[in-house]
Amino acid sequence: MNAIRCRPALFDGILGAVLAAGLATWVLTAPDGPGSTAAAVAVACAVAQGASLSLMRRHIGLAIAVALLAGAGFEAAAPDFGWLGLIAAPLTYVSRLRPPRESAWLLGALVALTPIELVTGGWQNFVIALFATLLGWSWGELARIRAARRAEERRRIVADERARLARELHDVVAHTVSLMVVQAGAAADVFDARPEKARAALDTIQEHGRAALAELRAMLETMRAGEPDPRGPQPGLDQVDALASALGSAGLAVAVNRDGAARDVPANVSLSAYRIVQESLTNTLRHARATRADVDLRWTDGALLVEVTDDGSAAPAGGGGAGLIGMRERARLVGGTLEAGPLPAGGFRVSARLPLEVR
């Protein structure tokens, strides 16, 4: 399935070849098939019409023209072996790729042409031709609607995750700015009497200011209309152990392992890492029927590596994949990446790489 999604043109070509080969084989092997010349024309038209499927996504107008011309040639050469050849397949593709206002004209034209079968094949061929045309268009339209719903659901999940992240970043930035205000007040109090303490306070303000700018940059990338929803302080990596303990009491044994020299982690990265671990473990408990999970946190020179594995049934995070979409969006918005999938020996793994540098 992944190969089909990654290379749709290859899938289209294979499907067209299979359909054309099936129709050509039927024409050539049928006892009551057309003569050799007509059979050769029918096979050539079947091949051309099958090839038109590989053009549908890139050159739909040309593909429709090829499909119709090849179908007319096939109908003339072998009228008893299909309605305009494979015309139901190209029609399905058109209704899958285009909205009804653009595909209905082709449906109407083909329906208007079906009475030809009354002359060449009788009532039975007419009914089959009409049914195949309507079924092909309906099947493609249903696939288009389902694809549109999936795309809309994905957009909704991403939008919800971004809005949630924006609220969390709002709290992080508010906390940082509050610290800057406190330090500025302390510097003002000792500016004349103890200038070294005032200088240290100013250095702290500078550090917090840089962190706040990084948080604001991340927040502006994800902000949506509406006021932020003020909430309590947001969690981070320092609360992963508490999360593991809480899930342990719920029946999932969680081991937290740390590797490498711990470094300062930007607040938005720490928050994203915590949320990825939280979402992974929650989905493990709900969907994977696991008894044990491992959380590995590894610091490298430029990134924090987060990996969560379990011994469950390798069910997708979030059941329908919403959890994975949200986690990938979290990783992306801090400049990182996330991969997830079943393990060869069983279980499921979520692996994220989150950069530590301020962007």
mmCIF file of C-alpha atoms in Angstrom:
data_model
loop_
_atom_site.group_PDB
_atom_site.id
_atom_site.type_symbol
_atom_site.label_atom_id
_atom_site.label_comp_id
_atom_site.label_asym_id
_atom_site.label_seq_id
_atom_site.Cartn_x
_atom_site.Cartn_y
_atom_site.Cartn_z
ATOM 1 C CA MET A 1 0.000 0.000 0.000
ATOM 2 C CA ASN A 2 2.824 2.433 0.750
ATOM 3 C CA ALA A 3 4.377 1.732 -2.646
ATOM 4 C CA ILE A 4 1.070 2.551 -4.309
ATOM 5 C CA ARG A 5 0.829 5.826 -2.432
ATOM 6 C CA CYS A 6 4.414 6.790 -3.164
ATOM 7 C CA ARG A 7 4.261 5.913 -6.893
ATOM 8 C CA PRO A 8 0.711 6.379 -8.133
ATOM 9 C CA ALA A 9 1.819 6.652 -11.779
ATOM 10 C CA LEU A 10 3.439 3.220 -11.548
ATOM 11 C CA PHE A 11 0.265 1.789 -10.039
ATOM 12 C CA ASP A 12 -1.816 3.369 -12.816
ATOM 13 C CA GLY A 13 0.421 1.853 -15.480
ATOM 14 C CA ILE A 14 0.281 -1.604 -13.912
ATOM 15 C CA LEU A 15 -3.512 -1.470 -13.563
ATOM 16 C CA GLY A 16 -3.917 -0.316 -17.169
ATOM 17 C CA ALA A 17 -1.636 -3.116 -18.385
ATOM 18 C CA VAL A 18 -3.568 -5.731 -16.415
ATOM 19 C CA LEU A 19 -6.959 -4.552 -17.713
ATOM 20 C CA ALA A 20 -5.725 -4.285 -21.301
ATOM 21 C CA ALA A 21 -4.103 -7.734 -21.136
ATOM 22 C CA GLY A 22 -7.291 -9.265 -19.760
ATOM 23 C CA LEU A 23 -9.472 -7.736 -22.453
ATOM 24 C CA ALA A 24 -7.007 -8.632 -25.234
ATOM 25 C CA THR A 25 -6.786 -12.214 -23.979
ATOM 26 C CA TRP A 26 -10.574 -12.471 -23.957
ATOM 27 C CA VAL A 27 -10.787 -11.212 -27.556
ATOM 28 C CA LEU A 28 -8.052 -13.533 -28.811
ATOM 29 C CA THR A 29 -9.197 -16.707 -27.053
ATOM 30 C CA ALA A 30 -12.990 -16.469 -27.353
ATOM 31 C CA PRO A 31 -14.415 -19.105 -29.741
ATOM 32 C CA ASP A 32 -16.741 -16.557 -31.322
ATOM 33 C CA GLY A 33 -14.155 -13.773 -31.434
ATOM 34 C CA PRO A 34 -13.581 -11.440 -34.382
ATOM 35 C CA GLY A 35 -11.387 -12.306 -37.350
ATOM 36 C CA SER A 36 -7.639 -11.904 -37.237
ATOM 37 C CA THR A 37 -7.587 -8.353 -38.616
ATOM 38 C CA ALA A 38 -10.397 -7.124 -36.376
ATOM 39 C CA ALA A 39 -8.836 -8.915 -33.416
ATOM 40 C CA ALA A 40 -5.505 -7.185 -34.028
ATOM 41 C CA VAL A 41 -7.266 -3.789 -34.144
ATOM 42 C CA ALA A 42 -9.188 -4.608 -30.957
ATOM 43 C CA VAL A 43 -6.007 -5.648 -29.120
ATOM 44 C CA ALA A 44 -4.194 -2.481 -30.223
ATOM 45 C CA CYS A 45 -7.104 -0.334 -29.054
ATOM 46 C CA ALA A 46 -7.256 -2.193 -25.724
ATOM 47 C CA VAL A 47 -3.541 -1.554 -25.168
ATOM 48 C CA ALA A 48 -3.907 2.129 -26.054
ATOM 49 C CA GLN A 49 -6.866 2.534 -23.740
ATOM 50 C CA GLY A 50 -5.044 0.794 -20.884
ATOM 51 C CA ALA A 51 -2.041 3.082 -21.451
ATOM 52 C CA SER A 52 -4.324 6.113 -21.115
ATOM 53 C CA LEU A 53 -4.674 5.377 -17.398
ATOM 54 C CA SER A 54 -0.998 6.201 -16.842
ATOM 55 C CA LEU A 55 -1.633 9.690 -18.286
ATOM 56 C CA MET A 56 -4.706 10.545 -16.227
ATOM 57 C CA ARG A 57 -2.957 12.265 -13.306
ATOM 58 C CA ARG A 58 -0.651 14.429 -15.441
ATOM 59 C CA HIS A 59 -2.489 14.985 -18.752
ATOM 60 C CA ILE A 60 -6.135 14.216 -18.127
ATOM 61 C CA GLY A 61 -7.428 15.856 -21.314
ATOM 62 C CA LEU A 62 -5.068 13.875 -23.534
ATOM 63 C CA ALA A 63 -5.825 10.697 -21.599
ATOM 64 C CA ILE A 64 -9.595 11.121 -22.101
ATOM 65 C CA ALA A 65 -9.119 11.713 -25.830
ATOM 66 C CA VAL A 66 -6.966 8.564 -26.166
ATOM 67 C CA ALA A 67 -9.451 6.512 -24.141
ATOM 68 C CA LEU A 68 -12.433 7.616 -26.236
ATOM 69 C CA LEU A 69 -10.712 7.141 -29.610
ATOM 70 C CA ALA A 70 -9.364 3.739 -28.592
ATOM 71 C CA GLY A 71 -12.788 2.795 -27.255
ATOM 72 C CA ALA A 72 -14.459 3.741 -30.530
ATOM 73 C CA GLY A 73 -11.946 1.640 -32.436
ATOM 74 C CA PHE A 74 -12.479 -1.316 -30.116
ATOM 75 C CA GLU A 75 -16.250 -1.021 -30.423
ATOM 76 C CA ALA A 76 -16.019 -1.104 -34.211
ATOM 77 C CA ALA A 77 -13.661 -4.100 -34.242
ATOM 78 C CA ALA A 78 -15.209 -6.215 -31.470
ATOM 79 C CA PRO A 79 -18.632 -4.875 -30.416
ATOM 80 C CA ASP A 80 -19.496 -7.962 -28.365
ATOM 81 C CA PHE A 81 -16.443 -7.763 -26.086
ATOM 82 C CA GLY A 82 -17.017 -4.681 -23.996
ATOM 83 C CA TRP A 83 -18.585 -1.252 -24.058
ATOM 84 C CA LEU A 84 -16.074 0.998 -25.797
ATOM 85 C CA GLY A 85 -13.348 -1.314 -24.578
ATOM 86 C CA LEU A 86 -12.275 -0.419 -21.034
ATOM 87 C CA ILE A 87 -14.110 2.907 -20.980
ATOM 88 C CA ALA A 88 -15.455 2.330 -17.446
ATOM 89 C CA ALA A 89 -11.886 2.394 -16.080
ATOM 90 C CA PRO A 90 -10.917 5.805 -17.553
ATOM 91 C CA LEU A 91 -14.300 7.156 -16.470
ATOM 92 C CA THR A 92 -13.597 5.963 -12.917
ATOM 93 C CA TYR A 93 -10.278 7.798 -12.951
ATOM 94 C CA VAL A 94 -11.837 11.016 -14.230
ATOM 95 C CA SER A 95 -14.512 11.029 -11.521
ATOM 96 C CA ARG A 96 -11.820 10.161 -8.924
ATOM 97 C CA LEU A 97 -9.557 13.040 -9.949
ATOM 98 C CA ARG A 98 -12.124 15.728 -10.814
ATOM 99 C CA PRO A 99 -15.237 17.071 -9.031
ATOM 100 C CA PRO A 100 -18.681 16.154 -10.427
ATOM 101 C CA ARG A 101 -19.072 19.443 -12.306
ATOM 102 C CA GLU A 102 -16.062 18.419 -14.438
ATOM 103 C CA SER A 103 -16.628 14.671 -14.731
ATOM 104 C CA ALA A 104 -20.410 14.655 -15.272
ATOM 105 C CA TRP A 105 -20.105 15.756 -18.892
ATOM 106 C CA LEU A 106 -18.150 12.630 -19.758
ATOM 107 C CA LEU A 107 -20.677 10.486 -17.913
ATOM 108 C CA GLY A 108 -23.531 12.141 -19.799
ATOM 109 C CA ALA A 109 -21.805 11.677 -23.153
ATOM 110 C CA LEU A 110 -21.181 7.975 -22.537
ATOM 111 C CA VAL A 111 -24.729 7.383 -21.307
ATOM 112 C CA ALA A 112 -26.046 9.112 -24.429
ATOM 113 C CA LEU A 113 -23.934 6.769 -26.565
ATOM 114 C CA THR A 114 -25.054 3.530 -24.905
ATOM 115 C CA PRO A 115 -28.087 3.070 -27.239
ATOM 116 C CA ILE A 116 -25.526 2.101 -29.888
ATOM 117 C CA GLU A 117 -25.445 -1.275 -28.142
ATOM 118 C CA LEU A 118 -29.096 -1.817 -29.103
ATOM 119 C CA VAL A 119 -27.958 -1.869 -32.732
ATOM 120 C CA THR A 120 -24.748 -3.860 -32.340
ATOM 121 C CA GLY A 121 -25.570 -6.222 -29.470
ATOM 122 C CA GLY A 122 -29.180 -6.006 -28.324
ATOM 123 C CA TRP A 123 -30.829 -5.275 -25.003
ATOM 124 C CA GLN A 124 -28.437 -7.338 -22.908
ATOM 125 C CA ASN A 125 -25.373 -5.451 -24.134
ATOM 126 C CA PHE A 126 -27.226 -2.158 -23.698
ATOM 127 C CA VAL A 127 -28.040 -2.884 -20.051
ATOM 128 C CA ILE A 128 -24.478 -4.048 -19.337
ATOM 129 C CA ALA A 129 -23.024 -0.938 -21.005
ATOM 130 C CA LEU A 130 -25.317 1.408 -19.081
ATOM 131 C CA PHE A 131 -24.642 -0.356 -15.780
ATOM 132 C CA ALA A 132 -20.848 -0.370 -16.328
ATOM 133 C CA THR A 133 -20.831 3.346 -17.165
ATOM 134 C CA LEU A 134 -22.861 4.357 -14.111
ATOM 135 C CA LEU A 135 -20.914 2.018 -11.836
ATOM 136 C CA GLY A 136 -17.546 3.306 -13.066
ATOM 137 C CA TRP A 137 -18.477 6.942 -12.462
ATOM 138 C CA SER A 138 -20.065 6.204 -9.055
ATOM 139 C CA TRP A 139 -17.062 4.204 -7.898
ATOM 140 C CA GLY A 140 -14.665 7.000 -8.805
ATOM 141 C CA GLU A 141 -16.869 9.644 -7.185
ATOM 142 C CA LEU A 142 -17.068 7.605 -3.981
ATOM 143 C CA ALA A 143 -13.274 7.277 -3.926
ATOM 144 C CA ARG A 144 -12.925 11.048 -4.475
ATOM 145 C CA ILE A 145 -15.275 11.826 -1.582
ATOM 146 C CA ARG A 146 -13.446 9.429 0.738
ATOM 147 C CA ALA A 147 -10.061 10.913 -0.210
ATOM 148 C CA ALA A 148 -11.382 14.448 0.371
ATOM 149 C CA ARG A 149 -12.698 13.455 3.796
ATOM 150 C CA ARG A 150 -9.367 11.897 4.753
ATOM 151 C CA ALA A 151 -7.507 15.026 3.630
ATOM 152 C CA GLU A 152 -9.901 17.257 5.564
ATOM 153 C CA GLU A 153 -9.518 15.100 8.673
ATOM 154 C CA ARG A 154 -5.748 15.337 8.399
ATOM 155 C CA ARG A 155 -5.939 19.125 8.052
ATOM 156 C CA ARG A 156 -8.195 19.296 11.094
ATOM 157 C CA ILE A 157 -5.837 17.190 13.185
ATOM 158 C CA VAL A 158 -2.849 19.319 12.168
ATOM 159 C CA ALA A 159 -4.759 22.554 12.863
ATOM 160 C CA ASP A 160 -5.867 21.331 16.300
ATOM 161 C CA GLU A 161 -2.321 20.275 17.173
ATOM 162 C CA ARG A 162 -0.908 23.605 16.056
ATOM 163 C CA ALA A 163 -3.498 25.528 18.060
ATOM 164 C CA ARG A 164 -2.698 23.429 21.125
ATOM 165 C CA LEU A 165 1.023 24.000 20.631
ATOM 166 C CA ALA A 166 0.445 27.743 20.249
ATOM 167 C CA ARG A 167 -1.352 27.858 23.618
ATOM 168 C CA GLU A 168 1.454 25.925 25.252
ATOM 169 C CA LEU A 169 4.108 28.182 23.760
ATOM 170 C CA HIS A 170 2.165 31.178 24.970
ATOM 171 C CA ASP A 171 2.534 29.900 28.518
ATOM 172 C CA VAL A 172 6.232 29.169 28.057
ATOM 173 C CA VAL A 173 6.932 32.653 26.697
ATOM 174 C CA ALA A 174 4.861 34.299 29.428
ATOM 175 C CA HIS A 175 6.915 32.449 32.044
ATOM 176 C CA THR A 176 10.197 33.539 30.412
ATOM 177 C CA VAL A 177 9.151 37.186 30.191
ATOM 178 C CA SER A 178 8.078 37.132 33.854
ATOM 179 C CA LEU A 179 11.573 35.965 34.813
ATOM 180 C CA MET A 180 13.069 38.801 32.769
ATOM 181 C CA VAL A 181 10.915 41.345 34.602
ATOM 182 C CA VAL A 182 11.996 39.973 37.981
ATOM 183 C CA GLN A 183 15.676 40.054 36.987
ATOM 184 C CA ALA A 184 15.345 43.607 35.666
ATOM 185 C CA GLY A 185 13.869 44.710 38.982
ATOM 186 C CA ALA A 186 16.689 43.010 40.889
ATOM 187 C CA ALA A 187 19.292 44.705 38.682
ATOM 188 C CA ALA A 188 17.730 48.105 39.303
ATOM 189 C CA ASP A 189 17.806 47.587 43.094
ATOM 190 C CA VAL A 190 21.555 46.824 43.247
ATOM 191 C CA PHE A 191 22.791 48.767 40.203
ATOM 192 C CA ASP A 192 24.786 51.339 42.218
ATOM 193 C CA ALA A 193 25.605 49.394 45.401
ATOM 194 C CA ARG A 194 26.595 46.030 43.865
ATOM 195 C CA PRO A 195 27.273 46.414 40.145
ATOM 196 C CA GLU A 196 28.548 42.825 39.796
ATOM 197 C CA LYS A 197 25.139 41.478 40.815
ATOM 198 C CA ALA A 198 23.433 43.908 38.475
ATOM 199 C CA ARG A 199 25.691 42.698 35.648
ATOM 200 C CA ALA A 200 24.812 39.067 36.451
ATOM 201 C CA ALA A 201 21.109 39.946 36.393
ATOM 202 C CA LEU A 202 21.521 41.627 33.007
ATOM 203 C CA ASP A 203 23.287 38.551 31.655
ATOM 204 C CA THR A 204 20.377 36.452 32.847
ATOM 205 C CA ILE A 205 17.933 38.819 31.153
ATOM 206 C CA GLN A 206 19.889 38.487 27.915
ATOM 207 C CA GLU A 207 19.790 34.701 28.107
ATOM 208 C CA HIS A 208 16.069 34.611 28.828
ATOM 209 C CA GLY A 209 15.458 37.162 26.077
ATOM 210 C CA ARG A 210 17.091 34.948 23.488
ATOM 211 C CA ALA A 211 15.046 32.002 24.656
ATOM 212 C CA ALA A 212 11.860 34.072 24.492
ATOM 213 C CA LEU A 213 12.633 35.133 20.916
ATOM 214 C CA ALA A 214 13.039 31.505 19.916
ATOM 215 C CA GLU A 215 9.723 30.626 21.531
ATOM 216 C CA LEU A 216 7.971 33.562 19.869
ATOM 217 C CA ARG A 217 9.353 32.534 16.494
ATOM 218 C CA ALA A 218 7.941 29.041 16.943
ATOM 219 C CA MET A 219 4.643 30.416 18.203
ATOM 220 C CA LEU A 220 4.184 32.771 15.248
ATOM 221 C CA GLU A 221 4.557 29.804 12.896
ATOM 222 C CA THR A 222 1.654 28.023 14.504
ATOM 223 C CA MET A 223 -0.669 30.755 15.775
ATOM 224 C CA ARG A 224 -4.293 30.626 14.688
ATOM 225 C CA ALA A 225 -7.087 33.125 15.053
ATOM 226 C CA GLY A 226 -8.492 33.540 18.531
ATOM 227 C CA GLU A 227 -7.172 34.283 21.970
ATOM 228 C CA PRO A 228 -4.867 31.795 23.667
ATOM 229 C CA ASP A 229 -6.422 29.671 26.349
ATOM 230 C CA PRO A 230 -4.426 30.403 29.536
ATOM 231 C CA ARG A 231 -3.529 27.273 31.474
ATOM 232 C CA GLY A 232 -1.037 26.126 34.058
ATOM 233 C CA PRO A 233 2.704 25.677 33.477
ATOM 234 C CA GLN A 234 3.503 23.244 30.681
ATOM 235 C CA PRO A 235 5.411 20.009 31.263
ATOM 236 C CA GLY A 236 8.837 19.117 29.927
ATOM 237 C CA LEU A 237 11.518 16.454 30.050
ATOM 238 C CA ASP A 238 11.839 16.776 33.817
ATOM 239 C CA GLN A 239 8.359 15.252 34.160
ATOM 240 C CA VAL A 240 8.902 12.161 31.985
ATOM 241 C CA ASP A 241 9.687 10.031 35.055
ATOM 242 C CA ALA A 242 6.463 11.138 36.739
ATOM 243 C CA LEU A 243 4.556 10.257 33.566
ATOM 244 C CA ALA A 244 6.161 6.810 33.484
ATOM 245 C CA SER A 245 5.250 6.236 37.129
ATOM 246 C CA ALA A 246 1.639 7.263 36.526
ATOM 247 C CA LEU A 247 1.296 4.882 33.601
ATOM 248 C CA GLY A 248 2.918 2.132 35.654
ATOM 249 C CA SER A 249 0.089 2.347 38.133
ATOM 250 C CA ALA A 250 -2.317 1.957 35.194
ATOM 251 C CA GLY A 251 -0.766 -1.371 34.191
ATOM 252 C CA LEU A 252 2.001 -0.404 31.753
ATOM 253 C CA ALA A 253 5.548 -0.904 33.008
ATOM 254 C CA VAL A 254 7.652 1.975 31.655
ATOM 255 C CA ALA A 255 11.437 2.184 31.847
ATOM 256 C CA VAL A 256 13.071 5.566 31.193
ATOM 257 C CA ASN A 257 16.678 5.401 29.991
ATOM 258 C CA ARG A 258 18.986 8.383 29.473
ATOM 259 C CA ASP A 259 22.190 8.334 27.475
ATOM 260 C CA GLY A 260 24.775 11.006 26.743
ATOM 261 C CA ALA A 261 25.639 14.199 28.568
ATOM 262 C CA ALA A 262 22.408 16.037 29.277
ATOM 263 C CA ARG A 263 22.326 19.498 27.737
ATOM 264 C CA ASP A 264 20.092 22.516 28.087
ATOM 265 C CA VAL A 265 17.011 21.942 25.982
ATOM 266 C CA PRO A 266 14.953 24.861 24.595
ATOM 267 C CA ALA A 267 11.579 25.033 26.278
ATOM 268 C CA ASN A 268 9.611 24.336 23.100
ATOM 269 C CA VAL A 269 11.773 21.279 22.337
ATOM 270 C CA SER A 270 11.406 20.001 25.899
ATOM 271 C CA LEU A 271 7.642 20.418 25.676
ATOM 272 C CA SER A 272 7.458 18.683 22.291
ATOM 273 C CA ALA A 273 9.610 15.791 23.534
ATOM 274 C CA TYR A 274 7.353 15.331 26.540
ATOM 275 C CA ARG A 275 4.197 15.406 24.423
ATOM 276 C CA ILE A 276 5.640 12.857 21.982
ATOM 277 C CA VAL A 277 6.486 10.513 24.861
ATOM 278 C CA GLN A 278 3.090 11.115 26.449
ATOM 279 C CA GLU A 279 1.167 10.454 23.222
ATOM 280 C CA SER A 280 3.223 7.349 22.436
ATOM 281 C CA LEU A 281 2.768 5.808 25.883
ATOM 282 C CA THR A 282 -0.921 6.698 26.060
ATOM 283 C CA ASN A 283 -1.575 5.061 22.698
ATOM 284 C CA THR A 284 0.468 2.046 23.748
ATOM 285 C CA LEU A 285 -1.725 1.640 26.805
ATOM 286 C CA ARG A 286 -4.993 2.168 24.913
ATOM 287 C CA HIS A 287 -4.459 0.425 21.594
ATOM 288 C CA ALA A 288 -1.443 -1.895 21.598
ATOM 289 C CA ARG A 289 -2.326 -4.172 24.543
ATOM 290 C CA ALA A 290 1.296 -3.902 25.683
ATOM 291 C CA THR A 291 2.678 -4.757 29.107
ATOM 292 C CA ARG A 292 6.002 -2.939 28.857
ATOM 293 C CA ALA A 293 7.419 0.155 27.155
ATOM 294 C CA ASP A 294 10.889 1.707 27.032
ATOM 295 C CA VAL A 295 11.585 5.428 26.731
ATOM 296 C CA ASP A 296 15.102 6.239 25.545
ATOM 297 C CA LEU A 297 16.389 9.814 25.724
ATOM 298 C CA ARG A 298 19.779 10.340 24.116
ATOM 299 C CA TRP A 299 21.633 13.627 23.836
ATOM 300 C CA THR A 300 24.023 14.125 20.919
ATOM 301 C CA ASP A 301 26.029 17.186 19.893
ATOM 302 C CA GLY A 302 23.152 18.846 18.119
ATOM 303 C CA ALA A 303 19.963 16.945 18.860
ATOM 304 C CA LEU A 304 17.851 15.127 21.390
ATOM 305 C CA LEU A 305 16.840 11.646 20.241
ATOM 306 C CA VAL A 306 13.583 10.332 21.667
ATOM 307 C CA GLU A 307 12.557 6.716 21.156
ATOM 308 C CA VAL A 308 9.564 4.889 22.608
ATOM 309 C CA THR A 309 9.163 1.143 22.026
ATOM 310 C CA ASP A 310 6.642 -1.347 23.371
ATOM 311 C CA ASP A 311 5.912 -5.067 23.256
ATOM 312 C CA GLY A 312 2.307 -4.718 22.126
ATOM 313 C CA SER A 313 0.386 -5.675 19.005
ATOM 314 C CA ALA A 314 1.996 -3.003 16.799
ATOM 315 C CA ALA A 315 -1.277 -1.083 16.475
ATOM 316 C CA PRO A 316 -0.894 2.382 14.904
ATOM 317 C CA ALA A 317 -0.638 5.226 17.369
ATOM 318 C CA GLY A 318 -3.992 6.780 17.999
ATOM 319 C CA GLY A 319 -5.824 3.842 16.464
ATOM 320 C CA GLY A 320 -6.698 5.660 13.232
ATOM 321 C CA GLY A 321 -3.389 7.488 12.883
ATOM 322 C CA ALA A 322 -4.406 10.842 14.430
ATOM 323 C CA GLY A 323 -1.789 10.411 17.154
ATOM 324 C CA LEU A 324 0.991 9.923 14.626
ATOM 325 C CA ILE A 325 -0.094 12.979 12.644
ATOM 326 C CA GLY A 326 -0.016 15.128 15.776
ATOM 327 C CA MET A 327 3.388 13.831 16.875
ATOM 328 C CA ARG A 328 4.918 14.378 13.430
ATOM 329 C CA GLU A 329 3.563 17.921 13.408
ATOM 330 C CA ARG A 330 5.088 18.604 16.829
ATOM 331 C CA ALA A 331 8.480 17.355 15.683
ATOM 332 C CA ARG A 332 8.303 19.324 12.430
ATOM 333 C CA LEU A 333 7.443 22.613 14.113
ATOM 334 C CA VAL A 334 10.646 22.528 16.181
ATOM 335 C CA GLY A 335 12.726 21.576 13.134
ATOM 336 C CA GLY A 336 12.838 17.844 13.869
ATOM 337 C CA THR A 337 11.646 14.607 12.330
ATOM 338 C CA LEU A 338 9.641 11.635 13.545
ATOM 339 C CA GLU A 339 9.316 8.076 12.301
ATOM 340 C CA ALA A 340 6.997 5.351 13.541
ATOM 341 C CA GLY A 341 6.192 1.791 12.634
ATOM 342 C CA PRO A 342 5.971 -1.824 13.783
ATOM 343 C CA LEU A 343 9.072 -3.735 14.844
ATOM 344 C CA PRO A 344 10.085 -6.948 13.034
ATOM 345 C CA ALA A 345 9.930 -8.995 16.232
ATOM 346 C CA GLY A 346 6.641 -7.440 17.362
ATOM 347 C CA GLY A 347 5.732 -4.230 19.107
ATOM 348 C CA PHE A 348 5.779 -0.634 17.917
ATOM 349 C CA ARG A 349 8.429 2.095 17.852
ATOM 350 C CA VAL A 350 8.233 5.878 17.707
ATOM 351 C CA SER A 351 11.541 7.618 17.056
ATOM 352 C CA ALA A 352 12.025 11.396 16.969
ATOM 353 C CA ARG A 353 15.047 13.612 16.381
ATOM 354 C CA LEU A 354 14.663 17.098 17.853
ATOM 355 C CA PRO A 355 17.394 19.734 17.285
ATOM 356 C CA LEU A 356 18.805 21.545 20.295
ATOM 357 C CA GLU A 357 19.980 24.666 18.497
ATOM 358 C CA VAL A 358 17.820 27.768 18.639
ATOM 359 C CA ARG A 359 16.388 28.372 15.185
#
